[in-house]
Coordinates of C-alpha atoms in Angstrom, one line a residue:
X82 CA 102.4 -3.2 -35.2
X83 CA 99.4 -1.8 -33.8
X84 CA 99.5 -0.6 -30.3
X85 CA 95.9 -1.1 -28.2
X86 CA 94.6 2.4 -26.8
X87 CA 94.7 2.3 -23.5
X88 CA 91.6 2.2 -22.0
X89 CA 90.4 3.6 -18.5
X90 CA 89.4 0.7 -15.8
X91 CA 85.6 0.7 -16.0
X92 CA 85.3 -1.0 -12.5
X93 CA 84.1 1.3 -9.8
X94 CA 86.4 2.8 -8.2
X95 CA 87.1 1.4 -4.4
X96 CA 86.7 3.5 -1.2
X97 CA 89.6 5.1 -0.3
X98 CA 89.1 3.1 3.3
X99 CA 89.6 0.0 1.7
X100 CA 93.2 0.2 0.7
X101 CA 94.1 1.1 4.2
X102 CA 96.0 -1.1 5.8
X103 CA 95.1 -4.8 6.1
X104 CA 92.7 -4.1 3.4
X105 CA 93.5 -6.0 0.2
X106 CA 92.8 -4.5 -2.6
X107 CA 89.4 -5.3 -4.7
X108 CA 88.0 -6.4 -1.4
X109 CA 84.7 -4.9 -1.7
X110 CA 83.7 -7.3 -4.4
X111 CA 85.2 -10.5 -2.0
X112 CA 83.2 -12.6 0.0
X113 CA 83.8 -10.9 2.7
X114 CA 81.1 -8.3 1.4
X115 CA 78.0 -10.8 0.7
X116 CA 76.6 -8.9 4.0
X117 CA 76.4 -5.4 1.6
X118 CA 74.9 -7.4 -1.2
X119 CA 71.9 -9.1 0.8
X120 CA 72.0 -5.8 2.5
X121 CA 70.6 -4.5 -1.1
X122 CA 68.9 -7.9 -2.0
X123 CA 66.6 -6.8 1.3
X124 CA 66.1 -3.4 0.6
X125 CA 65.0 -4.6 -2.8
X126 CA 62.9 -7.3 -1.6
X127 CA 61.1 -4.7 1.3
X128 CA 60.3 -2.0 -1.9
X129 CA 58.4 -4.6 -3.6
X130 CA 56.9 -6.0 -0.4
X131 CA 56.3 -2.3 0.0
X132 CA 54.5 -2.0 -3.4
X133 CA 52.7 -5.3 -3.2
X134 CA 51.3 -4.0 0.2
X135 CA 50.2 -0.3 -1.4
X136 CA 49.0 -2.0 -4.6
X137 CA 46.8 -4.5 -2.0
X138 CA 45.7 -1.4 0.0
X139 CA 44.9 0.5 -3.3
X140 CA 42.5 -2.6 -4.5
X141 CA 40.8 -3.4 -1.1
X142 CA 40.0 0.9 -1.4
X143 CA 38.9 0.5 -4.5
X144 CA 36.5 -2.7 -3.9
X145 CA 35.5 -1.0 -0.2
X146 CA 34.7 2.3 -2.9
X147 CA 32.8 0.1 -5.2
X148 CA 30.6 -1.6 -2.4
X149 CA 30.1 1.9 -0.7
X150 CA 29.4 3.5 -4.0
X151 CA 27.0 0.2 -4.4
X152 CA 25.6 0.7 -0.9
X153 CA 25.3 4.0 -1.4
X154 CA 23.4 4.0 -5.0
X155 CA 20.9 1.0 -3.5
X156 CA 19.8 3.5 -1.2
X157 CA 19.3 6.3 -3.6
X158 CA 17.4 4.1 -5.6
X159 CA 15.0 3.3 -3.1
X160 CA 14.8 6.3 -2.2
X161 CA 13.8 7.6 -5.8
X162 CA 11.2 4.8 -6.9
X163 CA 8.5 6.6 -8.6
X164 CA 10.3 9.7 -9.1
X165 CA 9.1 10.3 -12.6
X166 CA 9.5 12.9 -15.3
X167 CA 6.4 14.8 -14.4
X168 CA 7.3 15.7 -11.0
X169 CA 10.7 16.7 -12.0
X170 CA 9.3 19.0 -14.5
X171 CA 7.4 20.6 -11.9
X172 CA 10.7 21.2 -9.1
X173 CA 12.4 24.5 -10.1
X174 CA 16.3 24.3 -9.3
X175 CA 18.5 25.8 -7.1
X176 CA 21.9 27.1 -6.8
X177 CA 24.8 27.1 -3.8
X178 CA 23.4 27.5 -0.3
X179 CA 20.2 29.6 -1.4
X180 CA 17.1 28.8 0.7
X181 CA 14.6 26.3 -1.0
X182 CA 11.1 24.8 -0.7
X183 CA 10.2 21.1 -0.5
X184 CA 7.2 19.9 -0.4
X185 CA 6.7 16.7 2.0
X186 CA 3.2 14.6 2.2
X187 CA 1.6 11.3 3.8
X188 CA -0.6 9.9 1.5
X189 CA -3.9 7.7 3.0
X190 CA -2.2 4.7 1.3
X191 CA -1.8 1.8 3.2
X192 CA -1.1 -2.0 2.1
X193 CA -4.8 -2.8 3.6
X194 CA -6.4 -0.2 1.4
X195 CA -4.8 -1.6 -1.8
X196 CA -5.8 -5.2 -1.1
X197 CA -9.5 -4.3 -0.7
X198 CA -11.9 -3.5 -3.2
X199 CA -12.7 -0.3 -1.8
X200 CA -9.5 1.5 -3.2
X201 CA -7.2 -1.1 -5.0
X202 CA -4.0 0.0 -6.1
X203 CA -4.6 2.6 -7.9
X204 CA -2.8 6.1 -7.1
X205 CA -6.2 7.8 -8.4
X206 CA -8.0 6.5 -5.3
X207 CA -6.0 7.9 -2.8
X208 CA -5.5 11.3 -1.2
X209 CA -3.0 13.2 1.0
X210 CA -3.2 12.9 4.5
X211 CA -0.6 15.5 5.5
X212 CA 0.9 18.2 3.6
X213 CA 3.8 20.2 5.4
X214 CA 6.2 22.8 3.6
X215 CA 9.4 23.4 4.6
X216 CA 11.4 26.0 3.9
X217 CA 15.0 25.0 4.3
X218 CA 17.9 27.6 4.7
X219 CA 21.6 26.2 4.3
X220 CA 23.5 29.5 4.8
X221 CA 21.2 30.4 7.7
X222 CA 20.8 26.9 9.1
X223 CA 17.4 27.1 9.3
X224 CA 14.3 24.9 8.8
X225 CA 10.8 26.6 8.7
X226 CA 7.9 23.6 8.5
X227 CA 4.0 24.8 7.3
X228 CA 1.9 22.6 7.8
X229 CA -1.2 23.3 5.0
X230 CA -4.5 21.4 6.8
X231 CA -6.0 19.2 3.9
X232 CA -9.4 19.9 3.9
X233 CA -8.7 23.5 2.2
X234 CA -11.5 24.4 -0.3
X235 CA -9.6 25.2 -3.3
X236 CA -10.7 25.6 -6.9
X237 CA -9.0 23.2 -9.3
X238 CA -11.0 24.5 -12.5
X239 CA -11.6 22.6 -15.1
X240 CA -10.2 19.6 -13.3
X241 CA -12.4 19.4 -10.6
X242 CA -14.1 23.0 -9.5
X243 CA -14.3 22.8 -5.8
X244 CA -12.4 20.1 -4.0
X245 CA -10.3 20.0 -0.6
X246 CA -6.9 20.4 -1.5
X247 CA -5.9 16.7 -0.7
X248 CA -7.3 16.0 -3.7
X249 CA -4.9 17.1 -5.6
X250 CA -3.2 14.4 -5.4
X251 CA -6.3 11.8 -6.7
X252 CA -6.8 14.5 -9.3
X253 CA -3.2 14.1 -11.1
X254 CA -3.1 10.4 -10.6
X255 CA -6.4 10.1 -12.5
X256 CA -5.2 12.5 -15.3
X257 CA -2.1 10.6 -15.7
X258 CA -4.0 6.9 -15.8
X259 CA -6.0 9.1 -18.5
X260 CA -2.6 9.3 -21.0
X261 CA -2.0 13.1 -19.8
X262 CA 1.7 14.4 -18.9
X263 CA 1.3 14.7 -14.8
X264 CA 1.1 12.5 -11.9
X265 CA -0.5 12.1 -8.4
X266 CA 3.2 13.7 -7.2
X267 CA 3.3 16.6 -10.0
X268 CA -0.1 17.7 -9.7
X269 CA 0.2 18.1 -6.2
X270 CA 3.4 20.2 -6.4
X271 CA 1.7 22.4 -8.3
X272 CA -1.5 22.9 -6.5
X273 CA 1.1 23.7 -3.2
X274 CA 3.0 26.0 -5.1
X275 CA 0.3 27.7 -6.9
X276 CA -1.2 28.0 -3.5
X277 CA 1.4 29.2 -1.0
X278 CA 2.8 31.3 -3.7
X279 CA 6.3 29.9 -3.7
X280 CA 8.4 27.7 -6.1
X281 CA 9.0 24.2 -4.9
X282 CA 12.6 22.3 -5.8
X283 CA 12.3 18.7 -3.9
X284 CA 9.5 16.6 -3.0
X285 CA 9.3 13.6 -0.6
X286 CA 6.3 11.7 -0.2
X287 CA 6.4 9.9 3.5
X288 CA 4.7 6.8 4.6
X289 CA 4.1 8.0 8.4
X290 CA 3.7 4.6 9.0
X291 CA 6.9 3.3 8.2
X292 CA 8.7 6.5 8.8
X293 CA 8.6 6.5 12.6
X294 CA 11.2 3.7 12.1
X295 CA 13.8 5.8 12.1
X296 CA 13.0 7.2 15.6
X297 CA 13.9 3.4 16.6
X298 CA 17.5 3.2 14.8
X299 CA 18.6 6.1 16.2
X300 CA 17.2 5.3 19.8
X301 CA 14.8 7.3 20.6
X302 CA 14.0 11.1 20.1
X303 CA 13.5 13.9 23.4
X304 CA 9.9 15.6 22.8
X305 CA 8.4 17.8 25.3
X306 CA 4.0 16.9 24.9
X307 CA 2.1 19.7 26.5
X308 CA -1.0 17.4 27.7
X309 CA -1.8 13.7 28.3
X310 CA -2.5 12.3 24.8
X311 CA -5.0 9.8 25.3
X312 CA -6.5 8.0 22.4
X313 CA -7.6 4.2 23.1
X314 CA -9.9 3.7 20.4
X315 CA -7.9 5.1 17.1
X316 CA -4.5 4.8 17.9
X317 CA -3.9 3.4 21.3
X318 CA -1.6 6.3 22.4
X319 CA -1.3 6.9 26.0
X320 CA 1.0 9.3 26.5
X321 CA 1.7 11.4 29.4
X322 CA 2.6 14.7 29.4
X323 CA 6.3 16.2 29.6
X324 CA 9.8 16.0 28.9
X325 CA 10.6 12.5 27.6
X326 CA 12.4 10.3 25.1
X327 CA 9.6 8.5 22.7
X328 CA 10.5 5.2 20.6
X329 CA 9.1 5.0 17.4
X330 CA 5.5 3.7 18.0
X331 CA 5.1 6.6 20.1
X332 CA 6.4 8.8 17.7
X333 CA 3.8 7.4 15.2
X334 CA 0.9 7.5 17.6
X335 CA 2.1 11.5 17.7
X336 CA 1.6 11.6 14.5
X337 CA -1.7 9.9 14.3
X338 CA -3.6 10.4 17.4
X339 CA -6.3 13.6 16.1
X340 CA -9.2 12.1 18.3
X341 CA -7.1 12.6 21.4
X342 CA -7.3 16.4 21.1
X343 CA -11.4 16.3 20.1
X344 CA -12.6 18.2 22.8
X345 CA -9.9 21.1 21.9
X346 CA -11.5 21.5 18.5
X347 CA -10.0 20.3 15.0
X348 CA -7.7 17.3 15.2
X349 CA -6.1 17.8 12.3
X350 CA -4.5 21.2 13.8
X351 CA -3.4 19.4 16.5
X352 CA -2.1 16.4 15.0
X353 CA 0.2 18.5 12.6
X354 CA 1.7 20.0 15.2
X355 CA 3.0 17.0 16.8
X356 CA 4.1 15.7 13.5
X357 CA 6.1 19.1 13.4
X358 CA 7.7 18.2 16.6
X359 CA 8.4 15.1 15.6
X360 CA 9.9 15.7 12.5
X361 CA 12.1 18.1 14.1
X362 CA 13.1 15.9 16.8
X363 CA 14.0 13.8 14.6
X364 CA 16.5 15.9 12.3
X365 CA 18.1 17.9 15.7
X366 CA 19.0 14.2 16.6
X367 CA 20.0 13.1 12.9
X368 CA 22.2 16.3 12.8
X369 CA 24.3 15.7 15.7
X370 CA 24.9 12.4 15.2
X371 CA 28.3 11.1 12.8
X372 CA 28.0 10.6 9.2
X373 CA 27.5 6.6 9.8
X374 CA 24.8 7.1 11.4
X375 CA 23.2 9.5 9.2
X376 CA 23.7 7.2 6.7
X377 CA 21.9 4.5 8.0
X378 CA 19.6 6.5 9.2
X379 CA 19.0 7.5 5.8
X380 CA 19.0 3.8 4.2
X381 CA 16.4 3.2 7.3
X382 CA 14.5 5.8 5.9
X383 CA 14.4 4.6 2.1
X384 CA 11.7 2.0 2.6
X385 CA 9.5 4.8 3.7
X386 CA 10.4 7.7 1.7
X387 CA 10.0 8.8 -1.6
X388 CA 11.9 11.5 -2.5
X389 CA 13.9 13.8 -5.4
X390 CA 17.0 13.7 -3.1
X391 CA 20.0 11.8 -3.4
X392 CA 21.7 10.2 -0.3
X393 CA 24.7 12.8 -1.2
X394 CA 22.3 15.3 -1.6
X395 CA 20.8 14.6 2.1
X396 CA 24.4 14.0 3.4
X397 CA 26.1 17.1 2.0
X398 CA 22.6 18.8 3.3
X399 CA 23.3 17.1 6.9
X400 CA 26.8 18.4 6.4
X401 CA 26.2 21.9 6.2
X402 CA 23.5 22.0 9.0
X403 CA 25.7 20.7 11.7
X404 CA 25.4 22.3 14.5
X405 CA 21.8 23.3 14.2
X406 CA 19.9 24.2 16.8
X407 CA 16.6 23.4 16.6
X408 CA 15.2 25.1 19.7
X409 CA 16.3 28.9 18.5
X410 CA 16.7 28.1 14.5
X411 CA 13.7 25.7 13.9
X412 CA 10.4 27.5 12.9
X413 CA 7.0 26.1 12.6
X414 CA 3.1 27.1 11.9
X415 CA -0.1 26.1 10.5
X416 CA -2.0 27.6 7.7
X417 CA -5.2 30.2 9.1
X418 CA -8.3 29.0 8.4
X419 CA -11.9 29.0 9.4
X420 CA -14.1 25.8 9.2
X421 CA -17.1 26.2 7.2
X422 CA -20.1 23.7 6.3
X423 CA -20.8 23.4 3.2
X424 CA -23.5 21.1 1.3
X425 CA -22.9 18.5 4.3
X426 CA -19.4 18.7 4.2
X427 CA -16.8 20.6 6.4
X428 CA -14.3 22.4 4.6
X429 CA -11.5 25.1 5.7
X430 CA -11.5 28.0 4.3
X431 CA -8.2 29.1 4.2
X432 CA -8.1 33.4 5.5
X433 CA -6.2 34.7 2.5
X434 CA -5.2 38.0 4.1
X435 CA -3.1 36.4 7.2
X436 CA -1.6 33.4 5.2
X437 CA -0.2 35.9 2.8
X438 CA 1.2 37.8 5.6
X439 CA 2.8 34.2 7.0
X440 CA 3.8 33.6 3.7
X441 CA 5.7 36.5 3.7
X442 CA 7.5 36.3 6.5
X443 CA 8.6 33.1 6.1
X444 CA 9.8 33.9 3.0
X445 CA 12.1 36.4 5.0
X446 CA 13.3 33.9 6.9
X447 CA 11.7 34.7 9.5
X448 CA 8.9 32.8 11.8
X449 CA 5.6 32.2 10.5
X450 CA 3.7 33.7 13.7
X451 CA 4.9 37.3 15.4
X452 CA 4.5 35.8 18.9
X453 CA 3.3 32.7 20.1
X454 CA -0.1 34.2 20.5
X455 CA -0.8 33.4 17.0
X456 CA -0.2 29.7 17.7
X457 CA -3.4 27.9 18.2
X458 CA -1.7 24.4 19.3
X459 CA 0.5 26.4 21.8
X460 CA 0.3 24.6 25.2
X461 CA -1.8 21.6 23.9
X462 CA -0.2 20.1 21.0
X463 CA 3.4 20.2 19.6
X464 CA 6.2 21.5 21.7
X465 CA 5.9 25.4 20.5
X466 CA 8.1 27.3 18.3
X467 CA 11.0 29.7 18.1
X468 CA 10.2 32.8 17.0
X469 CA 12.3 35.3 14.7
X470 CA 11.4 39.0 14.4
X471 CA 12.5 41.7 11.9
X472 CA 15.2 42.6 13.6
X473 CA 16.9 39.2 13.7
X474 CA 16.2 38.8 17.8
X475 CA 14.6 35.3 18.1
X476 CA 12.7 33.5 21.4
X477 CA 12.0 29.8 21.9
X478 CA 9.0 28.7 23.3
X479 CA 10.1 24.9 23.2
X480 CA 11.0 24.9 26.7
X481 CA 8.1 25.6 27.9
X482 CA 7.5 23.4 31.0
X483 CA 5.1 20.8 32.1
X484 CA 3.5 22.2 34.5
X485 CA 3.1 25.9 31.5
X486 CA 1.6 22.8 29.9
X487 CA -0.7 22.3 32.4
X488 CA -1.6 25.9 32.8
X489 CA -2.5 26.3 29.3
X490 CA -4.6 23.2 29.1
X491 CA -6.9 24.8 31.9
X492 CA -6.9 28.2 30.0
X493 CA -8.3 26.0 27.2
X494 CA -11.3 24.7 28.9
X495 CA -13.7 27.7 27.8
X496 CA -14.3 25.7 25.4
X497 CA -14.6 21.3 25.5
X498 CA -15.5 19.4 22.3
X499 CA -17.4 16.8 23.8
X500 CA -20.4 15.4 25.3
X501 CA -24.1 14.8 24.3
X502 CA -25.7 17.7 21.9
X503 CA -29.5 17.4 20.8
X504 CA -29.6 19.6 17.5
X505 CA -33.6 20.5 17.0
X506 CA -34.6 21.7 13.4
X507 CA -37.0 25.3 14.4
X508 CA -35.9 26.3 10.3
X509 CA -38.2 23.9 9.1
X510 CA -35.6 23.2 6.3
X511 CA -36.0 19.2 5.2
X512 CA -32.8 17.0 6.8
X513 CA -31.3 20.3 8.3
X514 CA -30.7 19.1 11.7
X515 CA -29.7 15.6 10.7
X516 CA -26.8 17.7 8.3
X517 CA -25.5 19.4 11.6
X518 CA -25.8 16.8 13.6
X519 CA -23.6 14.9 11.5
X520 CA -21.0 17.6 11.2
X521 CA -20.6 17.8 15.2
X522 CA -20.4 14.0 15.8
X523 CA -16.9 15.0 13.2
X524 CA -16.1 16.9 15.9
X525 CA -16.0 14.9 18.7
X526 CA -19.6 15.3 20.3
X527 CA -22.3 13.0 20.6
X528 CA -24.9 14.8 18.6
X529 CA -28.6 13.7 17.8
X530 CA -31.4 15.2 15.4
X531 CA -35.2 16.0 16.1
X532 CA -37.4 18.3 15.5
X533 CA -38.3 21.7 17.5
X534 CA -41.3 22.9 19.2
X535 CA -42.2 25.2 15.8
X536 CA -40.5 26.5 12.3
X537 CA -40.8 29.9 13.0
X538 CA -37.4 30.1 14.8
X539 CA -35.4 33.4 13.0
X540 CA -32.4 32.6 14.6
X541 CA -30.2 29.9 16.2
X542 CA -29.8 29.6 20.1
X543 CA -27.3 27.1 22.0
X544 CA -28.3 26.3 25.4
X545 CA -25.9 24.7 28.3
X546 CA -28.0 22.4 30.5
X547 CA -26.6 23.0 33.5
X548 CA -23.6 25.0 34.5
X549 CA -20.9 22.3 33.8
X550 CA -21.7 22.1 30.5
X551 CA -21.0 25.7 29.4
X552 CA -17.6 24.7 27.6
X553 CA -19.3 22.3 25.7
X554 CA -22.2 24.5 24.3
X555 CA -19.2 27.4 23.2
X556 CA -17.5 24.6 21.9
X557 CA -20.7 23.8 20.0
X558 CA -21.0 27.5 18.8
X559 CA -17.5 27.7 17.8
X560 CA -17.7 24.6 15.5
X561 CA -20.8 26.7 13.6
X562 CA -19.5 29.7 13.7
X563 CA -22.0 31.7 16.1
X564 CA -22.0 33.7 18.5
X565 CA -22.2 33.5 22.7
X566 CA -24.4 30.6 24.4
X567 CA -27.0 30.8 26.8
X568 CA -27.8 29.4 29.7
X569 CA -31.3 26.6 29.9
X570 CA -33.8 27.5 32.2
X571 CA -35.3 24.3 33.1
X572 CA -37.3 23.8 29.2
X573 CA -34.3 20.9 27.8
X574 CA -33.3 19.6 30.7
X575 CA -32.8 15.8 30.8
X576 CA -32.0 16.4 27.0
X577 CA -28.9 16.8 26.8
X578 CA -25.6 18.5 27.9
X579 CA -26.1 21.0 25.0
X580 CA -29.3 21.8 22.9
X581 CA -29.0 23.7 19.3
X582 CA -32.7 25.5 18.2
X583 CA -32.2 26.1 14.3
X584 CA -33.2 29.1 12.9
X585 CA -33.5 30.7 9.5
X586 CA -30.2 31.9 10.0
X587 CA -28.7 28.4 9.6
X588 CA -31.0 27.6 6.6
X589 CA -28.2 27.2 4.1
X590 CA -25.9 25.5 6.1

């Protein structure tokens, strides 16, 4: 007879509690218990409403990630249309928060100009308005902006001999509709680079036009304008000056308005300055606003820009500047030159000595001028500059006041770039007078050619008819380069406000 092993009860074994009195045995398993058992059954049934829940939050992350990253990629792709190979090839890369160059431009292309048969749509026809280089310090936070003027005589060799620099631009496109490895982009990087003496890593290329849009999305940007800028006939900007928040067609007419600023001399001067200001109204805005914003701001400013950068390359940029201040940490100047006339044109020849010592400095980190004094556009155009010296102090003229403003617009009046000028040929030089008539009506005056009382004249005089018009006649001198006015004594009057004798002196020009 076998006997069965006995085997050990494989039940659990009950709590002690529930043999204690008036508790039959086994009772945990009773009805009695269903409570503990739907007491499990819902802590089962709230983990996998629990997981459901996560797995749902998971996915909608996931799909919100995929449209961001799809939001995100739209923009950089707009943003990188006609970024080709060329340019790359010419940006030189950069590591961890070292400063860097970039190289930012307007070109003279509108939607007008490639509809008409004057220009068309080829890049070859077209030439940079503006050219502004900015040097752009992460670890320092700070942004240096140069602007180069664009009719620098430069030599571009072999592909052009003697040009204005915004031809650089016309130059590459036409090498690159010729088979050749460049662009209208790539050339002009390395014509800026070669030039200022400084390697470039990122390029944007701005539509102006367009860009101002911006100013609009983000409501407005705070400018302080030195003088009234008053320009009906070009841009239609009537803007007063002071302290005041501009909307974007203001912004634009800043940007624009040269003839407003005739009688101070070059426009061009003038007009890059405010685009300066602007610009860096712009980004102290950008930079304190959140990273919504920014972003938007950015996808505002695809339709307008074309540029190297990615929108996480211009966020994690935004990112590391925040807390910028533009008035003590924002630094801005304007190539030296000296305007010359040259076989009836008006170049600017740029003074080699004193934009190498700029260049220097602000590749120090430092401001381009020493003191303000340098600054030609101080009190008239722009909203001045800080100002960094050797030994790291810095001063900010950007609060200068209205009524400073003021002051320095009556300091200017020695000289006024406007009114009627009669330019008399005494050189006897064929189409002389016509040639520098021409080049003064560029300049804002009312000039006329004739012919003067002989052909003997040696040397060129500038006479003021009447003492109200002594501004004028310096301003006249200026323009050509000469010397100290005089005064008419009764032999042009009823001429005109100014009258230029030509002499020998101005044969060549």
């Amino acid at each position: 007879m076998r006997v069965r092993p006995v085997v050990p009860d494989a039940r659990p074994t009950a709590d002690p509690s529930h043999n204690a009195p008036g508790n039959k045995p086994g009772q945990e398993y009773s009805r009695e218990s269903i409570g503990h058992y739907r007491n499990v059954q819902g802590k089962r049934k709230r983990r996998f409403g629990l997981r459901v829940l996560l797995i749902t939050l998971v996915a909608a992350f996931v799909l919100a990630g995929g449209v961001a990253f799809a939001y995100v990629s739209g923009i950089s792709a707009k943003l990188n249309a006609g970024i080709d190979s060329a340019l790359r090839g010419q940006l030189t890369e950069t590591s961890g928060g070292d400063p860097f160059y970039m190289l930012l431009i307007g070109i003279d292309k509108s939607w007008d100009r490639e509809e008409s048969s004057d220009y068309g749509s080829q890049d070859s026809a077209y030439r940079t308005d503006s050219i502004l280089l900015a040097r752009i310090d992460p670890t320092e936070k700070q942004v240096t902006l140069v602007s180069i003027h664009r009719d620098t005589l430069v030599n571009f060799g072999s592909d052009g001999g003697k040009q204005k620099i915004n031809a650089a631009y016309s130059i590459g496109a036409a090498k690159q509709e010729a088979g050749e490895n460049t662009s209208g982009a790539a050339y002009t990087v390395k014509t800026i680079s070669e030039f200022a003496g400084v390697p470039i890593s990122h390029y944007a290329e701005i539509d102006f036009d367009q860009f101002v849009s911006v100013v609009d999305a983000i409501g407005g940007v705070e400018v302080n304008v030195p003088v009234d800028v008053y320009d009906p006939e070009y841009t239609g900007a009537d803007i007063k000056a002071g302290y005041q928040t501009i909307n974007g067609g203001q912004a634009l007419q800043l940007c624009r308005a040269r003839h407003a600023y005739d009688k101070y001399g070059d426009g061009d001067v003038y007009r890059a300055a405010n685009q300066r200001m602007v610009i860096g109204a712009i980004l102290k805005k950008l930079l304190a606003s959140d990273v919504g914003t920014i972003t938007n701001s950015v996808n505002t400013l695809a339709g307008s820009v074309n540029t190297d950068l990615s929108v996480q390359d211009i966020l994690s940029l935004a990112t590391t500047f925040r807390g910028f201040n533009a008035d003590t940490d924002m630094f801005s100047g304007m190539e030296p030159t000296n305007s010359k006339y040259v076989n009836d044109t008006w170049y600017e020849i740029c003074d080699t000595k004193a934009w190498q010592r700029m260049m220097t400095r602000v590749n120090k980190g430092l401001s381009p001028y020493e003191s303000e004094s340098e600054d030609s556009t101080l009190g008239v155009a722009g909203a001045g500059t800080a100002t960094k010296n050797e030994d790291g102090t810095t001063s900010s003229t950007a609060s200068a006041t209205t009524e400073g403003a003021s002051g320095a617009e009556s300091s200017s009046a020695e000289t006024d770039y406007s009114g009627t000028v009669k330019v008399l040929n005494g050189a006897g030089v064929n189409g002389l007078a016509g040639r520098v008539a021409s080049s003064l009506n560029n300049q804002g005056f009312d000039a006329t050619a004739s012919t003067a009382d002989s052909y003997d004249h040696k040397t060129t005089s500038i006479y003021y008819v009447g003492s109200d018009n002594k501004a004028k006649a310096q301003a006249v001198a200026d323009t050509l380069g000469l010397g100290n006015v005089k005064a008419d004594d009764g032999t042009y009057k009823g001429k005109a406000d100014v009258v230029v004798v030509l002499g020998a002196d101005m044969a060549n020009s």
